[in-house]
GROMACS .gro file of C-alpha atoms in nm:
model
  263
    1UNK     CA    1   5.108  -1.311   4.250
    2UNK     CA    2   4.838  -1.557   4.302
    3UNK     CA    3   4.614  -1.283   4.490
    4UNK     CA    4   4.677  -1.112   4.082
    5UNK     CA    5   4.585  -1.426   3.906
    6UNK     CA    6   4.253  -1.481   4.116
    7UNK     CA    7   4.165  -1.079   4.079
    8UNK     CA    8   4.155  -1.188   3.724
    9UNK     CA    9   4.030  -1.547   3.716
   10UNK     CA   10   3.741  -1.374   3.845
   11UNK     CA   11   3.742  -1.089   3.613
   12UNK     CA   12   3.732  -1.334   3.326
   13UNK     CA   13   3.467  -1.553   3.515
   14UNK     CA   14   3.237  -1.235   3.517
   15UNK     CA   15   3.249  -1.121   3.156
   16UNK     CA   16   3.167  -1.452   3.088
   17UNK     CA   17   2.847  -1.405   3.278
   18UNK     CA   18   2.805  -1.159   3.172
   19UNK     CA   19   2.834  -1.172   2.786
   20UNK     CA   20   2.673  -1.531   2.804
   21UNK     CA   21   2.368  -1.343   2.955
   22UNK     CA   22   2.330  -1.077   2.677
   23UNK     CA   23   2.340  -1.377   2.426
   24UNK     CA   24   1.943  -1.430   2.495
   25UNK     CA   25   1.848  -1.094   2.452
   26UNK     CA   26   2.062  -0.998   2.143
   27UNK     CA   27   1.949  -1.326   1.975
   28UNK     CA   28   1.615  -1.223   2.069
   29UNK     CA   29   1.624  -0.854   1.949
   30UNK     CA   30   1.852  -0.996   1.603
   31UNK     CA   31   1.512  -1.216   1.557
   32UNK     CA   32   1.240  -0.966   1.636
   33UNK     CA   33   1.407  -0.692   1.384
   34UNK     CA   34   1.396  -0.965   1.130
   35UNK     CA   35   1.055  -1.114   1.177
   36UNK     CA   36   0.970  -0.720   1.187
   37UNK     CA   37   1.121  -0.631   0.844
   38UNK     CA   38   0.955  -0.912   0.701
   39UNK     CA   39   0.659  -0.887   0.821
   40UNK     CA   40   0.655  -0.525   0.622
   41UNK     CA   41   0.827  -0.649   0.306
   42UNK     CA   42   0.551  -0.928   0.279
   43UNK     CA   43   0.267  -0.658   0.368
   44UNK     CA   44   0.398  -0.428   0.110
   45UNK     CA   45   0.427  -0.686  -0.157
   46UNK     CA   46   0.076  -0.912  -0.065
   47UNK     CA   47  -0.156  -0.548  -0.065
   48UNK     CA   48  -0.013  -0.424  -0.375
   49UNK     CA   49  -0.127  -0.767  -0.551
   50UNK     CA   50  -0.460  -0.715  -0.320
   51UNK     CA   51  -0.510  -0.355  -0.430
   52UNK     CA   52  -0.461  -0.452  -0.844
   53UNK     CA   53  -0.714  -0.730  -0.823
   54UNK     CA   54  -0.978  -0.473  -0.638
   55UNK     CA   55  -0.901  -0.193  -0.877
   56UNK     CA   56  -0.930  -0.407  -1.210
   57UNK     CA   57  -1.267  -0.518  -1.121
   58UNK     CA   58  -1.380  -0.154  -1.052
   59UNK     CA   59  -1.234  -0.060  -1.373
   60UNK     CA   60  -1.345  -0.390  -1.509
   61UNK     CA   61  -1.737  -0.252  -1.440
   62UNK     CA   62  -1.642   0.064  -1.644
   63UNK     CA   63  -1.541  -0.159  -1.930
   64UNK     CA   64  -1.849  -0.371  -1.927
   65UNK     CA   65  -2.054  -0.029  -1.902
   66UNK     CA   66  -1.858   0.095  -2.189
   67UNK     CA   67  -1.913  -0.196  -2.394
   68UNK     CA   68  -2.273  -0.187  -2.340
   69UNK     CA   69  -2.317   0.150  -2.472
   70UNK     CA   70  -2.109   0.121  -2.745
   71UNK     CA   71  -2.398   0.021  -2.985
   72UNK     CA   72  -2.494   0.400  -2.916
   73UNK     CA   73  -2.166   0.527  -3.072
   74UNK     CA   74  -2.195   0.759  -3.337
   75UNK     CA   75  -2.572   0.809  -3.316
   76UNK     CA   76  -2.754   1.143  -3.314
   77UNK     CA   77  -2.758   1.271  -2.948
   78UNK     CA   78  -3.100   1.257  -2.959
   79UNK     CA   79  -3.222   0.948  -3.023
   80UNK     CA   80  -2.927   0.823  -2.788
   81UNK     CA   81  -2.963   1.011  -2.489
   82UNK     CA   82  -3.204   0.869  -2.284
   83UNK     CA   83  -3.083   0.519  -2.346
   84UNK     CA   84  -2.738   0.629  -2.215
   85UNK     CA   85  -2.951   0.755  -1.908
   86UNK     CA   86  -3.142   0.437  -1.883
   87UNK     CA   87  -2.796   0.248  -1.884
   88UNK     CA   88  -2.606   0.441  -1.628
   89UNK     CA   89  -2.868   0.454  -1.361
   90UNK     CA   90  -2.883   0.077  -1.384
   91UNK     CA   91  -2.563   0.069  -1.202
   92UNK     CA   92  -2.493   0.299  -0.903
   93UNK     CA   93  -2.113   0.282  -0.955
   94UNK     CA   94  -2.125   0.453  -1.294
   95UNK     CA   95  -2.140   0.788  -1.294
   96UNK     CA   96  -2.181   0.847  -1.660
   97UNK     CA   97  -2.158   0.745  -2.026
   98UNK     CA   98  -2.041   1.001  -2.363
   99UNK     CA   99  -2.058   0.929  -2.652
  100UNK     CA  100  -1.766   1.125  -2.850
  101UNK     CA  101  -1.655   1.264  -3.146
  102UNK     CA  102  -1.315   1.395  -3.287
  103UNK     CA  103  -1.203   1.466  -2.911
  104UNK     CA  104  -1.545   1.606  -2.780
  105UNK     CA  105  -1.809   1.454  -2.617
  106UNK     CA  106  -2.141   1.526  -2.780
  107UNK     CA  107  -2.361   1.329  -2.573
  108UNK     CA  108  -2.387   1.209  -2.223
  109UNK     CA  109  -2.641   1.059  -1.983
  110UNK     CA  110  -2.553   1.367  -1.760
  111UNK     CA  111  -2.705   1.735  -1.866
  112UNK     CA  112  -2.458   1.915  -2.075
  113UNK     CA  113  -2.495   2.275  -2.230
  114UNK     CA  114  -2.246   2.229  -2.521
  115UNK     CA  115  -1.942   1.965  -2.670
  116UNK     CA  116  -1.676   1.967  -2.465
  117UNK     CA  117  -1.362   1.807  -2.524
  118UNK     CA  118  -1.183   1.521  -2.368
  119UNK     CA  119  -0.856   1.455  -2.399
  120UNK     CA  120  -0.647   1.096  -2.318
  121UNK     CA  121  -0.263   1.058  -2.389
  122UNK     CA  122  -0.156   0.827  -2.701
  123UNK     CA  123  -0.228   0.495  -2.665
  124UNK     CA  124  -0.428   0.509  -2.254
  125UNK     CA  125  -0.761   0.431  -2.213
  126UNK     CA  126  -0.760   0.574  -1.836
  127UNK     CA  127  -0.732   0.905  -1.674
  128UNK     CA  128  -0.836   1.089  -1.358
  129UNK     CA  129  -1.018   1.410  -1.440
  130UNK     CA  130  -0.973   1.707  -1.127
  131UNK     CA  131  -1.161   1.939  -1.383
  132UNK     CA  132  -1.458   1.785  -1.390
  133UNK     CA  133  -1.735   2.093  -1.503
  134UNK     CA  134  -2.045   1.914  -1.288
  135UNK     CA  135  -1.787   1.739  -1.006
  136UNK     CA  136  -1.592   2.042  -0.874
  137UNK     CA  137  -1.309   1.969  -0.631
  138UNK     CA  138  -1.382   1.622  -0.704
  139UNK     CA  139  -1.183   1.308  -0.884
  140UNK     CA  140  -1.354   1.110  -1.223
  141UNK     CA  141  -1.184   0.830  -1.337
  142UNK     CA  142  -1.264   0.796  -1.727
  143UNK     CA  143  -1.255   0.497  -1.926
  144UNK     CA  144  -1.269   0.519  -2.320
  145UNK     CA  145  -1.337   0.258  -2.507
  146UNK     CA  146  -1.023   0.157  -2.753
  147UNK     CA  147  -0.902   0.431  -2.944
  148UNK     CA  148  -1.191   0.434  -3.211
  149UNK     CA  149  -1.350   0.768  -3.321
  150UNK     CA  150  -1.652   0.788  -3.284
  151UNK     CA  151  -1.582   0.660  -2.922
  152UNK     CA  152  -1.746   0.572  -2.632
  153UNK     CA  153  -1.641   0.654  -2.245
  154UNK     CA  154  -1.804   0.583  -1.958
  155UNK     CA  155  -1.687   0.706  -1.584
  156UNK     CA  156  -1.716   0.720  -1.225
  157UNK     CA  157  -1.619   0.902  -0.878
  158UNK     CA  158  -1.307   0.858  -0.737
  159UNK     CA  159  -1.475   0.805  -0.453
  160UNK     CA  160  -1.554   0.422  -0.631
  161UNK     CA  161  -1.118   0.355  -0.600
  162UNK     CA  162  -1.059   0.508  -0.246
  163UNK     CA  163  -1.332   0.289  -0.111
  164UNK     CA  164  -1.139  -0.023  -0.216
  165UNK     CA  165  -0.791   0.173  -0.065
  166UNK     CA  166  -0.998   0.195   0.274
  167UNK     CA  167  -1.018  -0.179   0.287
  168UNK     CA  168  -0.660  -0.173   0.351
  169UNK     CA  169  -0.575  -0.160   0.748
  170UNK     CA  170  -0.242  -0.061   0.925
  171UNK     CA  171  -0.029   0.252   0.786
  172UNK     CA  172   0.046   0.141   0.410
  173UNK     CA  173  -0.005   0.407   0.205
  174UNK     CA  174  -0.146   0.295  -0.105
  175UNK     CA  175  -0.162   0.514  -0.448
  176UNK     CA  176  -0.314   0.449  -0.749
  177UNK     CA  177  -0.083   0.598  -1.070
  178UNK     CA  178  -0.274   0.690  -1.428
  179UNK     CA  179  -0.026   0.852  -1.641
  180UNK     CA  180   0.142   1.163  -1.441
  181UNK     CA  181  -0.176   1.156  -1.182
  182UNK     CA  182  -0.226   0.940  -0.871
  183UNK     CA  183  -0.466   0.917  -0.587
  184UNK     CA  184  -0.499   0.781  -0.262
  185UNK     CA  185  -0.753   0.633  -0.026
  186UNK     CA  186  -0.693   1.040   0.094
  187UNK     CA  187  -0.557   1.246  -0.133
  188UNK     CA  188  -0.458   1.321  -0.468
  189UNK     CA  189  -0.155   1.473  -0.760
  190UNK     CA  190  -0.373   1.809  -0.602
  191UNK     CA  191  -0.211   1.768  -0.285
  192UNK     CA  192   0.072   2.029  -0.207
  193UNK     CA  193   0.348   1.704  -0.114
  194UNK     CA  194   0.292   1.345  -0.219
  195UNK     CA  195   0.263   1.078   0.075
  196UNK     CA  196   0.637   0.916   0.190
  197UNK     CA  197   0.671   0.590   0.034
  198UNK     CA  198   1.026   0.525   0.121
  199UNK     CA  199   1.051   0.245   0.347
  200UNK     CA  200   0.917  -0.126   0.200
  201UNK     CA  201   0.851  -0.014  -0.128
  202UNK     CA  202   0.693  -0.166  -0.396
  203UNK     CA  203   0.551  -0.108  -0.698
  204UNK     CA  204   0.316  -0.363  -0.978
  205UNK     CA  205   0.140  -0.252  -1.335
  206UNK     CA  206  -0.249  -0.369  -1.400
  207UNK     CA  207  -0.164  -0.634  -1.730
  208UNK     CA  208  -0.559  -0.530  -1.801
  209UNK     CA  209  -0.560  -0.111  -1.720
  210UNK     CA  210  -0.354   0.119  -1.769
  211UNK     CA  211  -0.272   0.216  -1.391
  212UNK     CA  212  -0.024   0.156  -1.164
  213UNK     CA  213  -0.023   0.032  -0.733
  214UNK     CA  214   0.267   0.127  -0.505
  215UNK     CA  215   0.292   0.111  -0.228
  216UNK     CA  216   0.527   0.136   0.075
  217UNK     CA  217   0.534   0.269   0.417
  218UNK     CA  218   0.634   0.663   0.556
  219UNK     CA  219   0.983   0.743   0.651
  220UNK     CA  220   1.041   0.682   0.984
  221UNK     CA  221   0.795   0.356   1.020
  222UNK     CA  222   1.021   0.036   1.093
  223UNK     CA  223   1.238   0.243   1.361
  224UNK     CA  224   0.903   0.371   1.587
  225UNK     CA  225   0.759   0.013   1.546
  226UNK     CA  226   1.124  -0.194   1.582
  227UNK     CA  227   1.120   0.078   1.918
  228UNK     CA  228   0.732  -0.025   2.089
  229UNK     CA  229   0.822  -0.401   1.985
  230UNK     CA  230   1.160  -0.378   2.188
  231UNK     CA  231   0.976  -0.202   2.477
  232UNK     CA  232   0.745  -0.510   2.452
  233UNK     CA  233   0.981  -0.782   2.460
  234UNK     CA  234   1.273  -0.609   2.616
  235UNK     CA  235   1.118  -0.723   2.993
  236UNK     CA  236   1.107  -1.107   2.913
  237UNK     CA  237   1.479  -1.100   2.693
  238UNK     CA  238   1.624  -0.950   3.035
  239UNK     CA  239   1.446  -1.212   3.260
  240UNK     CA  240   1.610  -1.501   3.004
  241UNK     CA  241   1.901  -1.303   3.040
  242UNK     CA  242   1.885  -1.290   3.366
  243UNK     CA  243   1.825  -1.652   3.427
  244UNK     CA  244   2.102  -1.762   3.185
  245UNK     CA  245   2.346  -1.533   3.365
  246UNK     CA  246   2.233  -1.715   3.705
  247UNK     CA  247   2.260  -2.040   3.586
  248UNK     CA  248   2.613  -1.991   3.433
  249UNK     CA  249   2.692  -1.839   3.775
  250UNK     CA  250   2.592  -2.143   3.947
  251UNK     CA  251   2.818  -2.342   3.729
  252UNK     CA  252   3.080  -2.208   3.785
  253UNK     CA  253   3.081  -2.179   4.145
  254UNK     CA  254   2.991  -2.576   4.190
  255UNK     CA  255   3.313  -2.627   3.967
  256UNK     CA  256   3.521  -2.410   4.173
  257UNK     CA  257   3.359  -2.566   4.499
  258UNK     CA  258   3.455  -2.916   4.329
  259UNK     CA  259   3.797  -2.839   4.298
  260UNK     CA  260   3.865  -2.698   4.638
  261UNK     CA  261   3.714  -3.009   4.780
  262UNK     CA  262   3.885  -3.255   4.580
  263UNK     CA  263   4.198  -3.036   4.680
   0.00000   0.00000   0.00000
């Protein structure tokens, strides 16, 4: 009987080591996944407030270049033309500024061979333009001027809001929404499948344009990086381990050694 009782005195003994050893390392995995998650929530939510106050100043420039040649609207083409010219080659970020007229623009600082119209939804003053006649394959962001007729719109490259996406490091994907359309810092509503935003998301509206920023990380992300942290750390959690495991060990013998001697 007491050959039974010490079989599983010592059973008990070693799940104890045991599970007092794997306290470190879950402790220390339960704290890396958190610190991990976040980590992403807070990247997620800080670059989308990052993003708006980059954007708004880009579109901020097509407002001031807007308001500038809005003393131009309504005036014959060709009194206004070069001064539309003279205006948008002050600034390299503006592309170009029309002057429009029920729906059709009937002068710009860019060659044109005829009106041509230009259409925004109810009530927006923004829109991306993949049908640009003298930017093929290429994104203009357009920028009317309030909702007055004649009007006034001035515009630039796409290229002007994906070089404020680049500035964003790591693997958020960042997309800029106006109306139905979006683009990235690589693509664009053209693209055959819209980038995964699933994991982190998070979305905030311009109070001064009409666009929106989300952004969020692909499918997939927070288990491949929660799997190359745990590789990382996994080494020193067993050594703690280890050493807690050892040192409960130790214990327990130097009690048992005790009682034998005081016996």
């Amino acid at each position: 009987m007491s050959k039974f009782m010490h079989a599983g005195r010592s059973l008990l003994e070693l799940l104890l080591i045991l599970a007092i050893g794997l306290v470190p390392m879950a402790s220390g995995l339960a704290v890396m996944l958190y610190q991990l998650e976040r980590k992403f929530q807070d990247d997620a939510r800080v670059s989308t407030h990052e993003a708006l106050f980059a954007i708004d100043r880009v579109l901020d420039n097509l407002h001031l270049a807007a308001s500038d040649a809005a003393r131009y609207s309504g005036a014959a083409c060709a009194s206004a033309s070069e001064e539309l010219r003279a205006l948008a080659s002050a600034d390299p970020r503006i592309r170009s500024l029309m002057l429009t007229r029920d729906n059709q623009v009937y002068c710009s600082s860019m060659p044109m061979l005829a009106p041509y119209p230009v259409a925004f939804e109810p009530g927006s003053h923004l829109r991306l333009n993949f049908n640009s006649l003298t930017t093929p394959n290429g994104v203009v962001v357009e920028y009317r001027l309030g909702n007055t007729d004649p009007g006034v719109v001035a515009t630039s490259y796409g290229i002007e809001l994906r070089k404020e996406l680049h500035g964003f490091q790591g693997e958020l994907t960042l997309l800029l929404e106006f109306g139905e359309h979006y683009i990235g810092s690589i693509g664009d509503s053209r693209d055959a499948q819209r980038p995964s935003q699933a994991e982190f998301f998070h979305s905030a509206r311009s109070s001064h344009h009409d666009y929106t920023v989300k952004a969020g990380y692909a499918e997939g992300h927070f288990v491949k990086e929660a799997r190359q942290s745990m590789l990382q750390i996994l080494p020193s959690l067993a050594l703690v381990g280890l050493v807690t495991a050892a040192i409960t060990y130790w214990g327990i013998f130097r009690n048992r050694r005790e009682k034998r001697t005081a016996a």
